C-alpha atoms as one frame of an Amber mdcrd trajectory, in Angstrom:
protein
  75.742 106.282 110.524  76.260 107.522 107.001  76.941 111.084 108.309  79.698
 109.707 110.565  81.324 107.933 107.600  81.032 111.053 105.436  82.635 113.108
 108.268  85.656 110.807 108.244  86.070 110.462 104.467  86.452 113.571 102.329
  85.657 111.682  99.127  82.286 110.556 100.460  79.339 112.941 100.318  75.674
 112.579 101.128  72.776 114.650  99.694  69.269 113.622 100.779  66.227 114.277
  98.532  62.677 113.631  99.950  59.599 113.824  97.814  57.356 114.379 100.855
  59.586 116.284 103.363  58.465 117.587 106.694  57.895 121.369 106.951  61.306
 121.954 108.678  63.266 120.059 105.936  66.200 121.969 104.407  67.505 119.264
 102.021  66.573 118.412  98.495  62.848 118.144  97.600  61.195 116.189  94.835
  62.648 113.345  92.868  66.276 112.890  91.880  66.719 114.239  88.315  69.635
 114.374  85.930  70.272 117.856  87.038  70.594 116.818  90.617  72.945 114.016
  89.666  75.079 116.364  87.588  75.208 118.801  90.442  76.094 116.441  93.321
  77.854 113.485  91.777  81.251 113.451  90.069  81.398 112.703  86.397  81.647
 109.086  85.459  85.282 107.839  85.913  87.134 104.657  86.703  87.571 105.779
  90.298  83.887 106.782  90.866  81.341 104.485  92.518  77.672 105.227  92.975
  75.841 103.372  95.696  72.064 103.184  95.314  69.466 102.141  97.844  65.794
 102.835  98.231  62.444 101.736  96.911  62.772  99.585  93.794  61.068 102.105
  91.508  63.499 104.848  92.604  66.484 102.574  92.163  65.301 101.530  88.672
  64.799 105.159  87.637  68.184 106.252  89.068  69.874 103.446  87.204  68.373
 104.650  83.926  69.330 108.308  84.629  72.925 107.283  85.565  73.190 105.234
  82.341  71.987 108.201  80.277  74.713 110.337  81.891  77.451 107.947  80.939
  77.769 105.845  84.100  77.928 102.048  83.678  74.514 100.557  83.643  73.707
  98.771  86.922  73.288  95.023  86.749  70.227  93.228  88.100  72.435  91.801
  90.842  75.332  94.144  91.708  78.920  92.911  92.001  81.490  94.584  94.195
  83.461  96.061  91.299  80.371  97.594  89.602  80.470 101.377  89.037  76.817
 101.607  90.047  76.082  99.331  93.059  72.551  98.707  94.103  71.683  97.351
  97.559
Protein backbone atom coordinates (compact mmCIF):
# COMPACT_ATOMS: atom_id res chain seq x y z
CA UNK A 1 0.00 0.00 0.00
CA UNK A 2 2.80 2.44 0.80
CA UNK A 3 4.43 1.68 -2.54
CA UNK A 4 1.21 2.63 -4.35
CA UNK A 5 1.01 5.93 -2.47
CA UNK A 6 4.66 6.68 -3.21
CA UNK A 7 4.09 5.94 -6.91
CA UNK A 8 1.28 8.52 -6.99
CA UNK A 9 3.05 11.24 -4.95
CA UNK A 10 6.48 12.49 -6.03
CA UNK A 11 7.16 14.10 -2.65
CA UNK A 12 6.68 10.77 -0.81
CA UNK A 13 9.57 8.29 -0.74
CA UNK A 14 10.13 4.99 1.03
CA UNK A 15 13.46 3.45 2.03
CA UNK A 16 13.28 0.15 3.92
CA UNK A 17 16.04 -0.91 6.32
CA UNK A 18 16.02 -4.41 7.83
CA UNK A 19 18.35 -5.55 10.58
CA UNK A 20 17.88 -9.26 9.70
CA UNK A 21 17.13 -9.30 5.96
CA UNK A 22 16.56 -12.41 3.88
CA UNK A 23 19.39 -13.43 1.56
CA UNK A 24 17.76 -11.89 -1.52
CA UNK A 25 17.17 -8.49 0.14
CA UNK A 26 18.48 -5.53 -1.84
CA UNK A 27 17.39 -2.69 0.46
CA UNK A 28 19.08 -1.14 3.47
CA UNK A 29 20.64 -3.42 6.10
CA UNK A 30 21.27 -2.78 9.79
CA UNK A 31 19.76 -0.05 11.92
CA UNK A 32 18.74 3.43 10.81
CA UNK A 33 21.60 5.81 11.59
CA UNK A 34 22.16 9.55 11.34
CA UNK A 35 23.94 8.91 8.05
CA UNK A 36 20.94 7.07 6.59
CA UNK A 37 18.60 9.83 7.76
CA UNK A 38 20.81 12.49 6.18
CA UNK A 39 21.02 10.52 2.92
CA UNK A 40 17.32 9.73 2.48
CA UNK A 41 15.36 12.41 4.33
CA UNK A 42 15.09 16.07 3.41
CA UNK A 43 16.63 18.52 5.84
CA UNK A 44 14.35 19.79 8.59
CA UNK A 45 11.98 22.46 7.26
CA UNK A 46 8.46 23.73 7.90
CA UNK A 47 7.11 21.73 4.96
CA UNK A 48 8.79 18.42 5.96
CA UNK A 49 6.97 15.71 7.92
CA UNK A 50 8.56 12.47 9.12
CA UNK A 51 6.26 9.52 9.83
CA UNK A 52 7.62 6.88 12.21
CA UNK A 53 6.25 3.43 12.84
CA UNK A 54 7.85 0.27 14.13
CA UNK A 55 8.86 -1.39 17.36
CA UNK A 56 8.92 1.04 20.32
CA UNK A 57 12.72 0.86 20.83
CA UNK A 58 13.30 1.75 17.17
CA UNK A 59 10.80 4.61 17.24
CA UNK A 60 12.44 5.97 20.41
CA UNK A 61 15.93 5.75 18.88
CA UNK A 62 14.75 7.38 15.64
CA UNK A 63 13.13 10.23 17.58
CA UNK A 64 16.42 10.92 19.35
CA UNK A 65 18.42 10.80 16.10
CA UNK A 66 15.98 13.14 14.36
CA UNK A 67 16.17 15.56 17.29
CA UNK A 68 19.98 15.53 17.10
CA UNK A 69 19.71 16.42 13.39
CA UNK A 70 17.48 19.44 13.99
CA UNK A 71 14.01 18.01 13.50
CA UNK A 72 11.37 18.81 16.12
CA UNK A 73 11.45 16.31 18.96
CA UNK A 74 8.49 13.94 18.76
CA UNK A 75 5.90 14.11 21.50
CA UNK A 76 4.85 11.10 23.55
CA UNK A 77 1.46 11.32 21.83
CA UNK A 78 1.75 12.75 18.32
CA UNK A 79 -0.53 15.50 17.06
CA UNK A 80 -1.42 15.94 13.36
CA UNK A 81 0.68 19.10 13.02
CA UNK A 82 3.87 17.58 14.53
CA UNK A 83 6.89 17.51 12.26
CA UNK A 84 7.77 14.02 13.53
CA UNK A 85 4.63 11.89 13.80
CA UNK A 86 4.75 8.51 15.58
CA UNK A 87 2.10 5.86 15.00
